[in-house]
Short mmCIF file of C-alpha atoms and ligand atoms in Angstrom, two decimals:
data_model
loop_
_atom_site.label_atom_id
_atom_site.label_comp_id
_atom_site.label_asym_id
_atom_site.label_seq_id
_atom_site.Cartn_x
_atom_site.Cartn_y
_atom_site.Cartn_z
CA MET L 9 -9.39 19.97 14.77
CA THR L 10 -5.69 20.10 13.96
CA THR L 11 -4.78 21.53 10.54
CA ILE L 12 -1.53 20.51 8.87
CA GLU L 13 -0.62 21.76 5.38
CA ALA L 14 0.31 19.10 2.82
CA ASP L 15 3.75 20.64 2.17
CA ALA L 16 4.60 20.42 5.89
CA ILE L 17 4.51 16.61 5.67
CA THR L 18 7.93 15.08 5.03
CA ARG L 19 8.19 11.92 2.90
CA GLU L 20 9.17 9.57 5.69
CA ARG L 21 7.80 7.59 8.58
CA LYS L 22 8.44 9.26 11.92
CA ILE L 23 7.32 7.93 15.28
CA VAL L 24 7.43 10.44 18.15
CA THR L 25 5.15 8.82 20.76
CA ALA L 26 3.97 5.39 21.81
CA ILE L 27 1.54 3.96 19.20
CA PRO L 28 -1.29 4.79 19.59
CA GLY L 29 -0.11 8.08 21.12
CA PRO L 30 -1.74 9.77 24.14
CA LYS L 31 -4.03 11.99 22.02
CA SER L 32 -5.20 9.05 19.92
CA GLN L 33 -5.80 6.99 23.07
CA ALA L 34 -7.90 9.78 24.58
CA MET L 35 -9.84 10.13 21.33
CA HIS L 36 -10.43 6.39 21.28
CA GLU L 37 -11.95 6.54 24.75
CA ARG L 38 -14.23 9.34 23.57
CA ARG L 39 -15.19 7.30 20.53
CA LYS L 40 -16.22 4.34 22.63
CA ASN L 41 -19.01 6.43 24.16
CA ALA L 42 -20.27 7.72 20.83
CA VAL L 43 -19.60 5.25 18.02
CA SER L 44 -21.30 1.88 17.65
CA ASN L 45 -19.31 -1.10 18.82
CA GLY L 46 -20.18 -2.68 15.45
CA VAL L 47 -17.74 -0.38 13.66
CA GLY L 48 -14.24 -1.90 13.61
CA ALA L 49 -10.94 -0.17 14.44
CA ALA L 50 -7.99 -1.84 12.73
CA LEU L 51 -5.26 0.75 13.33
CA PRO L 52 -6.62 3.21 15.92
CA VAL L 53 -4.44 6.26 15.41
CA TYR L 54 -6.61 9.32 14.72
CA ILE L 55 -5.62 11.20 11.61
CA ALA L 56 -4.89 14.91 11.30
CA ALA L 57 -3.57 15.11 7.73
CA ALA L 58 -2.26 13.08 4.83
CA HIS L 59 -0.34 13.70 1.63
CA ASP L 60 0.84 11.29 -1.06
CA SER L 61 1.67 8.08 0.83
CA ILE L 62 2.19 9.62 4.26
CA VAL L 63 -0.49 9.86 6.94
CA VAL L 64 0.00 12.05 10.05
CA ASP L 65 -1.84 11.39 13.30
CA ILE L 66 -2.94 13.85 15.98
CA ASP L 67 0.14 13.02 18.08
CA GLY L 68 2.43 14.03 15.21
CA ASN L 69 3.42 10.50 14.15
CA GLN L 70 3.91 9.88 10.44
CA PHE L 71 3.00 6.56 8.83
CA ILE L 72 3.72 5.10 5.40
CA ASP L 73 0.28 4.19 4.13
CA MET L 74 0.06 0.69 2.67
CA ALA L 75 -3.70 0.63 3.29
CA SER L 76 -4.92 3.73 1.43
CA GLY L 77 -8.21 3.57 3.32
CA ILE L 78 -8.70 0.03 1.92
CA GLY L 79 -7.50 0.77 -1.58
CA VAL L 80 -9.14 4.15 -2.11
CA THR L 81 -6.45 6.84 -2.35
CA THR L 82 -4.86 5.10 -5.30
CA ILE L 83 -3.34 8.28 -6.73
CA GLY L 84 -2.19 9.43 -3.27
CA HIS L 85 -3.68 11.52 -0.49
CA THR L 86 -4.58 15.17 -1.21
CA ASP L 87 -3.54 15.05 -4.86
CA PRO L 88 -3.41 18.77 -5.82
CA ALA L 89 -5.64 18.30 -8.90
CA VAL L 90 -8.28 16.47 -6.85
CA VAL L 91 -8.10 19.04 -4.04
CA SER L 92 -8.63 21.93 -6.41
CA ALA L 93 -11.44 20.17 -8.34
CA VAL L 94 -13.23 19.52 -5.04
CA GLN L 95 -12.69 23.07 -3.76
CA ASN L 96 -14.01 24.60 -6.97
CA GLN L 97 -17.05 22.35 -7.04
CA VAL L 98 -17.90 22.92 -3.36
CA ALA L 99 -17.89 26.67 -3.99
CA SER L 100 -20.05 26.23 -7.08
CA PHE L 101 -22.79 23.82 -5.93
CA THR L 102 -22.74 20.71 -3.76
CA HIS L 103 -26.04 19.03 -4.58
CA THR L 104 -29.06 19.19 -6.81
CA CYS L 105 -29.79 15.45 -7.19
CA PHE L 106 -28.91 14.25 -10.68
CA THR L 107 -32.38 12.74 -11.19
CA VAL L 108 -33.95 16.15 -10.49
CA THR L 109 -31.73 18.81 -12.10
CA PRO L 110 -28.67 17.18 -13.70
CA TYR L 111 -25.12 18.50 -14.27
CA GLU L 112 -22.23 17.80 -16.62
CA ASP L 113 -19.68 16.00 -14.43
CA TYR L 114 -22.00 13.01 -13.83
CA VAL L 115 -22.24 12.61 -17.61
CA ARG L 116 -18.47 13.10 -17.91
CA VAL L 117 -17.74 10.34 -15.36
CA ALA L 118 -20.13 7.99 -17.21
CA GLU L 119 -18.28 8.78 -20.47
CA LEU L 120 -14.88 8.23 -18.85
CA LEU L 121 -15.97 4.90 -17.34
CA ALA L 122 -17.25 3.78 -20.74
CA ALA L 123 -14.01 4.85 -22.40
CA HIS L 124 -11.69 3.15 -19.90
CA THR L 125 -13.44 -0.20 -19.31
CA PRO L 126 -12.60 -3.08 -21.66
CA GLY L 127 -14.44 -3.45 -24.97
CA THR L 128 -15.36 -1.03 -27.73
CA HIS L 129 -19.12 -1.77 -27.65
CA ALA L 130 -21.65 0.89 -26.57
CA LYS L 131 -21.64 1.29 -22.78
CA LYS L 132 -23.68 3.21 -20.24
CA ALA L 133 -23.33 3.81 -16.51
CA VAL L 134 -25.22 4.62 -13.31
CA LEU L 135 -23.49 6.31 -10.37
CA VAL L 136 -24.17 5.51 -6.72
CA ASN L 137 -22.47 6.00 -3.33
CA SER L 138 -20.66 2.84 -2.28
CA GLY L 139 -19.29 -0.42 -3.57
CA ALA L 140 -22.08 -2.42 -1.98
CA GLU L 141 -24.69 -0.15 -3.54
CA ALA L 142 -23.07 -0.70 -6.94
CA ILE L 143 -23.37 -4.48 -6.44
CA GLU L 144 -27.01 -4.14 -5.37
CA ASN L 145 -27.71 -2.16 -8.54
CA ALA L 146 -25.81 -4.55 -10.79
CA ILE L 147 -28.06 -7.37 -9.52
CA LYS L 148 -31.20 -5.35 -10.29
CA ILE L 149 -29.87 -4.49 -13.74
CA ALA L 150 -28.95 -8.11 -14.58
CA ARG L 151 -32.29 -9.44 -13.30
CA LYS L 152 -34.27 -6.89 -15.29
CA TYR L 153 -32.30 -7.61 -18.48
CA THR L 154 -32.38 -11.42 -18.29
CA GLY L 155 -35.75 -11.84 -16.60
CA LYS L 156 -33.95 -14.34 -14.35
CA ASN L 157 -33.39 -14.25 -10.58
CA ALA L 158 -30.40 -16.22 -9.26
CA VAL L 159 -27.03 -14.65 -8.46
CA GLY L 160 -23.78 -16.62 -8.66
CA VAL L 161 -20.78 -15.81 -6.46
CA LEU L 162 -17.42 -17.41 -5.77
CA ASP L 163 -15.69 -18.82 -2.71
CA HIS L 164 -13.60 -16.24 -0.80
CA ALA L 165 -15.63 -13.37 -2.32
CA TYR L 166 -16.41 -10.10 -0.53
CA HIS L 167 -19.13 -7.84 -1.92
CA GLY L 168 -20.33 -5.66 0.97
CA ARG L 169 -22.39 -5.25 4.11
CA THR L 170 -25.86 -4.36 2.79
CA ASN L 171 -28.67 -6.89 3.02
CA MET L 172 -28.11 -8.49 -0.38
CA THR L 173 -24.32 -8.25 -0.43
CA MET L 174 -24.07 -9.83 3.06
CA ALA L 175 -25.52 -12.95 1.47
CA MET L 176 -22.86 -12.87 -1.24
CA ASN L 177 -19.79 -12.80 1.02
CA PHE L 178 -17.94 -16.05 1.56
CA LYS L 179 -17.48 -15.33 5.27
CA ASN L 180 -20.66 -15.20 7.30
CA SER L 181 -18.67 -14.08 10.32
CA PRO L 182 -18.21 -11.19 10.98
CA TYR L 183 -20.25 -9.71 8.13
CA ALA L 184 -23.65 -11.38 8.60
CA THR L 185 -23.63 -13.10 11.99
CA GLY L 186 -26.85 -12.36 13.84
CA TYR L 187 -28.20 -9.92 11.27
CA GLY L 188 -31.21 -12.04 10.37
CA SER L 189 -32.36 -13.56 7.10
CA LEU L 190 -30.19 -12.85 4.12
CA GLY L 191 -31.00 -11.85 0.54
CA THR L 192 -32.19 -14.88 -1.39
CA ALA L 193 -31.24 -16.75 -4.57
CA VAL L 194 -27.48 -16.49 -4.04
CA PHE L 195 -25.45 -19.56 -5.09
CA ARG L 196 -21.77 -20.07 -4.41
CA ALA L 197 -19.17 -22.08 -6.30
CA PRO L 198 -15.45 -22.80 -5.78
CA SER L 199 -13.12 -20.22 -7.35
CA SER L 200 -9.59 -20.48 -8.72
CA TYR L 201 -6.97 -20.34 -5.94
CA PRO L 202 -3.87 -21.72 -7.66
CA TYR L 203 -1.72 -21.77 -4.51
CA TRP L 204 -4.30 -23.93 -2.71
CA ASP L 205 -5.96 -25.98 -5.45
CA GLY L 206 -3.15 -26.44 -7.97
CA LEU L 207 -5.74 -26.49 -10.77
CA THR L 208 -5.26 -25.01 -14.23
CA GLY L 209 -7.65 -22.26 -15.24
CA GLU L 210 -9.55 -24.69 -17.42
CA GLU L 211 -9.94 -27.25 -14.61
CA ALA L 212 -11.00 -24.64 -12.07
CA ALA L 213 -13.52 -23.14 -14.51
CA GLU L 214 -14.98 -26.56 -15.23
CA ARG L 215 -15.48 -27.07 -11.50
CA THR L 216 -17.08 -23.63 -11.03
CA ILE L 217 -19.43 -24.13 -13.97
CA TRP L 218 -20.41 -27.62 -12.77
CA TYR L 219 -21.50 -26.12 -9.43
CA PHE L 220 -23.60 -23.42 -11.07
CA GLU L 221 -25.15 -25.86 -13.53
CA LYS L 222 -26.12 -28.31 -10.81
CA GLN L 223 -27.16 -25.85 -8.09
CA VAL L 224 -29.04 -23.39 -10.29
CA GLY L 225 -29.00 -24.05 -14.02
CA VAL L 226 -28.73 -21.47 -16.76
CA ASP L 227 -32.51 -21.01 -17.02
CA ASP L 228 -32.55 -19.40 -13.57
CA LEU L 229 -29.09 -17.84 -13.31
CA ALA L 230 -29.19 -14.08 -14.00
CA CYS L 231 -25.57 -13.22 -13.33
CA ILE L 232 -22.21 -14.26 -11.93
CA PHE L 233 -20.02 -11.91 -9.91
CA ALA L 234 -16.26 -12.36 -9.98
CA GLU L 235 -13.60 -10.11 -8.48
CA PRO L 236 -10.83 -10.45 -11.12
CA ILE L 237 -8.35 -10.39 -8.23
CA GLN L 238 -10.19 -11.09 -4.99
CA GLY L 239 -9.79 -8.34 -2.40
CA GLU L 240 -10.72 -9.24 1.18
CA GLY L 241 -10.34 -12.90 0.12
CA GLY L 242 -6.56 -12.47 -0.12
CA PHE L 243 -5.53 -11.10 -3.54
CA MET L 244 -5.65 -14.46 -5.31
CA VAL L 245 -4.70 -14.14 -8.95
CA PRO L 246 -6.80 -16.79 -10.71
CA ALA L 247 -5.10 -19.33 -12.99
CA ASP L 248 -4.71 -18.34 -16.64
CA GLY L 249 -7.89 -18.71 -18.63
CA TYR L 250 -10.14 -19.28 -15.60
CA LEU L 251 -12.13 -16.04 -15.79
CA ASN L 252 -12.20 -16.17 -19.60
CA ALA L 253 -13.80 -19.62 -19.54
CA ILE L 254 -16.45 -18.47 -17.05
CA GLN L 255 -17.15 -15.41 -19.15
CA ALA L 256 -17.49 -17.50 -22.34
CA TRP L 257 -19.93 -19.83 -20.58
CA CYS L 258 -21.95 -16.84 -19.35
CA THR L 259 -22.13 -15.34 -22.84
CA LYS L 260 -23.30 -18.63 -24.32
CA ASN L 261 -26.03 -18.98 -21.70
CA ASN L 262 -27.45 -15.47 -21.34
CA VAL L 263 -25.90 -15.06 -17.90
CA VAL L 264 -24.58 -11.54 -17.22
CA PHE L 265 -20.87 -11.68 -16.35
CA ILE L 266 -20.12 -8.99 -13.77
CA ALA L 267 -16.58 -8.08 -12.73
CA ASP L 268 -16.60 -6.63 -9.21
CA GLU L 269 -13.68 -4.23 -9.58
CA VAL L 270 -14.47 -2.21 -6.46
CA GLN L 271 -11.01 -3.05 -5.06
CA SER L 272 -9.05 -4.02 -8.20
CA GLY L 273 -10.14 -1.13 -10.42
CA MET L 274 -8.97 2.38 -11.32
CA ALA L 275 -5.26 2.00 -12.12
CA ARG L 276 -4.61 -0.21 -9.11
CA THR L 277 -3.27 -3.20 -11.10
CA GLY L 278 -1.42 -1.30 -13.83
CA ALA L 279 -4.50 -1.14 -16.07
CA TYR L 280 -7.60 0.96 -15.57
CA PHE L 281 -9.44 -2.22 -14.65
CA ALA L 282 -7.88 -5.59 -13.75
CA SER L 283 -10.25 -7.31 -16.21
CA GLU L 284 -8.12 -5.89 -18.97
CA THR L 285 -5.01 -7.68 -17.67
CA PHE L 286 -6.84 -11.02 -18.14
CA GLY L 287 -8.21 -10.12 -21.58
CA LEU L 288 -11.73 -10.04 -20.15
CA VAL L 289 -14.57 -7.94 -21.51
CA PRO L 290 -17.16 -8.10 -18.70
CA ASP L 291 -20.81 -7.37 -19.48
CA LEU L 292 -20.91 -5.12 -16.41
CA ILE L 293 -18.24 -3.73 -14.08
CA THR L 294 -18.91 -2.49 -10.57
CA THR L 295 -16.51 0.22 -9.47
CA ALA L 296 -15.97 2.37 -6.34
CA LYS L 297 -13.01 3.06 -4.00
CA GLY L 298 -10.24 4.63 -6.15
CA ILE L 299 -12.62 6.19 -8.64
CA ALA L 300 -12.88 9.59 -6.91
CA GLY L 301 -9.69 10.11 -4.90
CA GLY L 302 -11.36 9.49 -1.52
CA MET L 303 -14.70 11.15 -2.22
CA PRO L 304 -17.61 8.68 -1.99
CA LEU L 305 -18.58 7.53 -5.48
CA ALA L 306 -19.37 4.19 -7.08
CA GLY L 307 -20.96 2.98 -10.24
CA VAL L 308 -22.05 0.23 -12.56
CA VAL L 309 -20.85 0.47 -16.16
CA GLY L 310 -21.41 -1.92 -19.02
CA ARG L 311 -23.22 -2.99 -22.16
CA ALA L 312 -25.74 -0.34 -23.18
CA GLU L 313 -28.49 -2.86 -23.92
CA ILE L 314 -28.17 -4.39 -20.44
CA MET L 315 -27.99 -1.02 -18.68
CA ASP L 316 -30.98 0.27 -20.68
CA ALA L 317 -33.25 -2.66 -19.84
CA SER L 318 -34.11 -0.72 -16.66
CA HIS L 319 -37.11 1.62 -16.84
CA PRO L 320 -36.78 5.33 -15.91
CA GLY L 321 -36.92 5.74 -12.14
CA GLY L 322 -35.77 2.16 -11.43
CA LEU L 323 -32.18 3.19 -10.69
CA GLY L 324 -30.75 6.13 -8.75
CA GLY L 325 -30.96 7.77 -5.33
CA THR L 326 -30.62 11.14 -3.63
CA PHE L 327 -26.83 11.34 -3.41
CA GLY L 328 -25.79 9.04 -6.27
CA GLY L 329 -23.20 10.75 -8.44
CA ASN L 330 -22.83 13.73 -6.09
CA PRO L 331 -21.31 16.70 -7.98
CA VAL L 332 -18.31 17.06 -5.64
CA SER L 333 -17.50 13.34 -5.97
CA CYS L 334 -17.92 13.52 -9.75
CA ALA L 335 -15.58 16.55 -9.99
CA ALA L 336 -13.00 14.61 -7.97
CA SER L 337 -13.44 11.60 -10.23
CA VAL L 338 -12.88 13.58 -13.42
CA ALA L 339 -9.66 14.91 -11.84
CA VAL L 340 -8.54 11.36 -10.96
CA PHE L 341 -9.02 10.20 -14.56
CA GLU L 342 -7.06 13.22 -15.80
CA GLN L 343 -4.23 12.63 -13.32
CA ILE L 344 -3.92 8.97 -14.34
CA GLU L 345 -3.25 10.13 -17.91
CA ARG L 346 -1.19 13.22 -17.08
CA GLU L 347 1.12 11.44 -14.66
CA ASN L 348 1.21 8.11 -16.48
CA LEU L 349 -0.05 6.33 -13.36
CA LEU L 350 -0.71 2.94 -14.98
CA ALA L 351 3.05 2.66 -15.49
CA GLU L 352 3.59 3.83 -11.91
CA ALA L 353 1.44 0.94 -10.65
CA ARG L 354 3.66 -1.47 -12.58
CA ARG L 355 6.75 0.16 -11.04
CA VAL L 356 5.27 -0.38 -7.58
CA GLU L 357 4.77 -4.06 -8.42
CA LYS L 358 8.35 -4.46 -9.56
CA THR L 359 9.85 -2.85 -6.46
CA LEU L 360 7.51 -4.37 -3.91
CA VAL L 361 7.45 -7.90 -5.34
CA GLY L 362 11.24 -7.77 -5.75
CA GLY L 363 11.67 -6.88 -2.08
CA LEU L 364 9.11 -9.41 -0.85
CA LEU L 365 10.64 -12.26 -2.87
CA GLU L 366 13.95 -11.49 -1.15
CA LEU L 367 12.18 -11.81 2.22
CA GLN L 368 10.60 -15.09 1.08
CA LYS L 369 14.11 -16.57 0.65
CA LYS L 370 14.82 -15.73 4.29
CA TYR L 371 11.54 -16.61 5.97
CA PRO L 372 10.02 -20.06 5.31
CA PHE L 373 6.62 -18.91 6.58
CA ILE L 374 6.14 -16.70 3.51
CA GLY L 375 4.17 -19.15 1.39
CA GLU L 376 3.41 -17.02 -1.63
CA VAL L 377 4.00 -13.51 -2.97
CA ARG L 378 1.24 -12.55 -5.44
CA GLY L 379 -0.80 -9.78 -7.02
CA LYS L 380 -0.59 -7.21 -9.77
CA GLY L 381 0.47 -3.56 -9.79
CA ALA L 382 -0.15 -1.87 -6.46
CA MET L 383 -2.34 -4.77 -5.29
CA ILE L 384 0.23 -7.15 -3.79
CA ALA L 385 -0.01 -9.69 -0.98
CA ILE L 386 1.94 -12.32 0.89
CA GLU L 387 0.29 -15.42 2.28
CA LEU L 388 1.83 -16.65 5.54
CA VAL L 389 1.89 -20.36 6.34
CA GLN L 390 3.30 -22.81 8.85
CA PRO L 391 6.78 -23.55 7.41
CA GLY L 392 6.83 -26.50 5.04
CA THR L 393 3.02 -26.58 4.72
CA LYS L 394 0.21 -24.48 3.26
CA THR L 395 -1.54 -24.32 6.62
CA SER L 396 -2.57 -20.74 7.37
CA ASN L 397 -0.50 -18.72 9.85
CA PRO L 398 -2.78 -15.90 11.02
CA GLU L 399 -0.71 -15.40 14.20
CA ALA L 400 2.31 -14.37 12.12
CA VAL L 401 0.12 -12.00 10.09
CA THR L 402 -1.22 -10.32 13.24
CA LYS L 403 2.24 -10.02 14.80
CA ALA L 404 3.87 -8.56 11.69
CA ILE L 405 1.09 -6.00 11.17
CA ALA L 406 1.25 -4.96 14.84
CA TYR L 407 5.06 -4.61 14.68
CA ALA L 408 4.91 -2.52 11.49
CA PHE L 409 2.22 -0.28 13.03
CA GLN L 410 4.56 0.46 15.97
CA LYS L 411 7.31 1.37 13.49
CA GLY L 412 5.17 3.64 11.33
CA VAL L 413 3.78 1.42 8.55
CA LEU L 414 0.04 0.96 8.03
CA LEU L 415 -0.75 -2.54 6.77
CA LEU L 416 -3.98 -4.52 6.46
CA ASN L 417 -4.66 -8.21 6.66
CA ALA L 418 -6.80 -10.19 4.23
CA GLY L 419 -7.63 -13.80 3.50
CA THR L 420 -10.43 -16.09 4.54
CA ASN L 421 -8.21 -17.37 7.38
CA TYR L 422 -6.69 -13.92 8.07
CA ASN L 423 -3.59 -15.52 6.59
CA VAL L 424 -2.55 -12.74 4.22
CA ILE L 425 -0.81 -9.36 4.52
CA ARG L 426 -1.90 -7.04 1.73
CA PHE L 427 -0.23 -3.99 0.28
CA LEU L 428 -2.50 -1.35 -1.26
CA PRO L 429 -0.19 1.66 -1.56
CA SER L 430 -0.82 4.68 -3.71
CA VAL L 431 0.66 4.00 -7.15
CA LYS L 432 2.83 7.08 -6.60
CA THR L 433 4.62 5.66 -3.53
CA SER L 434 8.36 6.11 -4.13
CA ASP L 435 10.67 3.11 -4.42
CA ALA L 436 12.52 4.42 -1.34
CA LEU L 437 9.35 4.26 0.78
CA LEU L 438 8.40 0.82 -0.60
CA LEU L 439 11.85 -0.55 0.26
CA ASP L 440 11.60 1.03 3.69
CA VAL L 441 8.34 -0.89 4.20
CA VAL L 442 10.08 -4.11 3.15
CA SER L 443 12.88 -3.42 5.64
CA VAL L 444 10.35 -2.90 8.46
CA LEU L 445 8.73 -6.22 7.56
CA ASP L 446 12.16 -7.84 7.58
CA GLU L 447 12.60 -6.63 11.18
CA ALA L 448 9.07 -7.76 12.02
CA PHE L 449 9.60 -11.24 10.62
CA ALA L 450 12.90 -11.59 12.46
CA THR L 451 10.90 -11.40 15.72
CA ILE L 452 8.60 -14.28 14.70
N1 LIG O 510 -16.68 -5.38 -3.51
C1 LIG O 510 -14.52 -6.32 -4.16
O1 LIG O 510 -13.50 -4.89 -1.93
C2 LIG O 510 -15.08 -3.24 -0.20
C3 LIG O 510 -14.34 -3.10 2.73
C4 LIG O 510 -14.00 -4.14 3.74
P1 LIG O 510 -18.12 -0.60 0.00
N2 LIG O 510 -13.99 -3.86 0.46
C5 LIG O 510 -13.42 -3.19 1.57
C6 LIG O 510 -14.46 -3.72 5.07
O2 LIG O 510 -13.92 -4.28 6.05
O3 LIG O 510 -15.34 -2.87 5.17
C7 LIG O 510 -15.64 -3.99 -1.37
C8 LIG O 510 -14.81 -4.79 -2.20
C9 LIG O 510 -15.38 -5.48 -3.27
C10 LIG O 510 -17.47 -4.61 -2.77
C11 LIG O 510 -17.00 -3.91 -1.68
C12 LIG O 510 -17.94 -3.04 -0.88
O4 LIG O 510 -17.65 -1.71 -1.07
O5 LIG O 510 -17.78 0.70 -0.66
O6 LIG O 510 -17.36 -0.86 1.25
O7 LIG O 510 -19.59 -0.79 0.16
#
């Protein structure tokens, strides 16, 4: 293994070999003999080190990271406070299982989640290992509380790859194809996609509610999941009032309103949770990704009476709320306050959206620039239409990769380029990314 110290990494992209370089190519060959073909490889350069917004591969190439491991390293790679919290905790103890012999940092993370999610009501939390596991638990919690079974989800949603969450994703392919029978009692309704449907929030909510009323009915519907800003679906910001109307309908009908903030949460959108930016107070929030600075941690947090409907022993697991992950998470919360990172996310939005709107004037295939904070996307279309242009997305991402920028696609039609930088990415690096995209688009 190559070791590179964080302070040896300069704040720039730097390409010194072909991409992927010879060492990465050799590693990829080795991988093919050892790692399941089912595991994807979007940008196959093998990583040696990372700091802030720069990732270094084993060939010595430096990339500006607009992916952040799919929106995880929100406060930057190897943040010194996170590194030292993890190092101290590893040296102290790494595991006891919280349901056997507990420890303070699990409790501290639950307190911090309660304090930083919308609403002043009493809240409680459970910690688990992954976003999908948080969703699975939120379903159990909502079913137990309401005594009802059905789960409502929205078009373009992504909730995970476990048995139940596979059934909740909008796209069957690639997530569920051939994997057998899916979790049951999942019902799907159209969402709010202003660029496509042109509906007001009120109109879109009326349509969503009509679907749930007709397909399920409030007597059977336990909960509705909504990503406040959809992640894999393409960063659609719903029309004003849409989510609020759904939430109000849920409250009236004893349906648990669950905000899946796995991708949109933890300072990403300029608030701790994106729900806050819409004036939403979800009954439950599922959280993961950015919550622990890259350490695996996820959770469900919400109304105490809903969380407490579960009997002792009904929730939990061996690794849930691992002490090292919890120590990292406490450090992330502290860094957000200390370094004023909610404001930094809003700065990222200003710089990135400003740059992308300039590109939109030049390139007629940029249909829409959208998002909040450091969760920004552009939807690419055939000029003069709203027809998806996945070829342009693929080309631009491949070009940027060659030049030292890591970008991910999104969108049901793979029609979106998304930007998920660390909120601490400098304006200079963000504008450099925009200039690389400018070059990329010029070739299309
Ligand atoms: N809910 C809203 O964004 C994870 C993974 C996509 P896990 N999305 C990124 C991929 O290609 O693997 C996600 C999400 C939302 C749930 C999940 C699932 O979280 O931690 O990946 O299980």
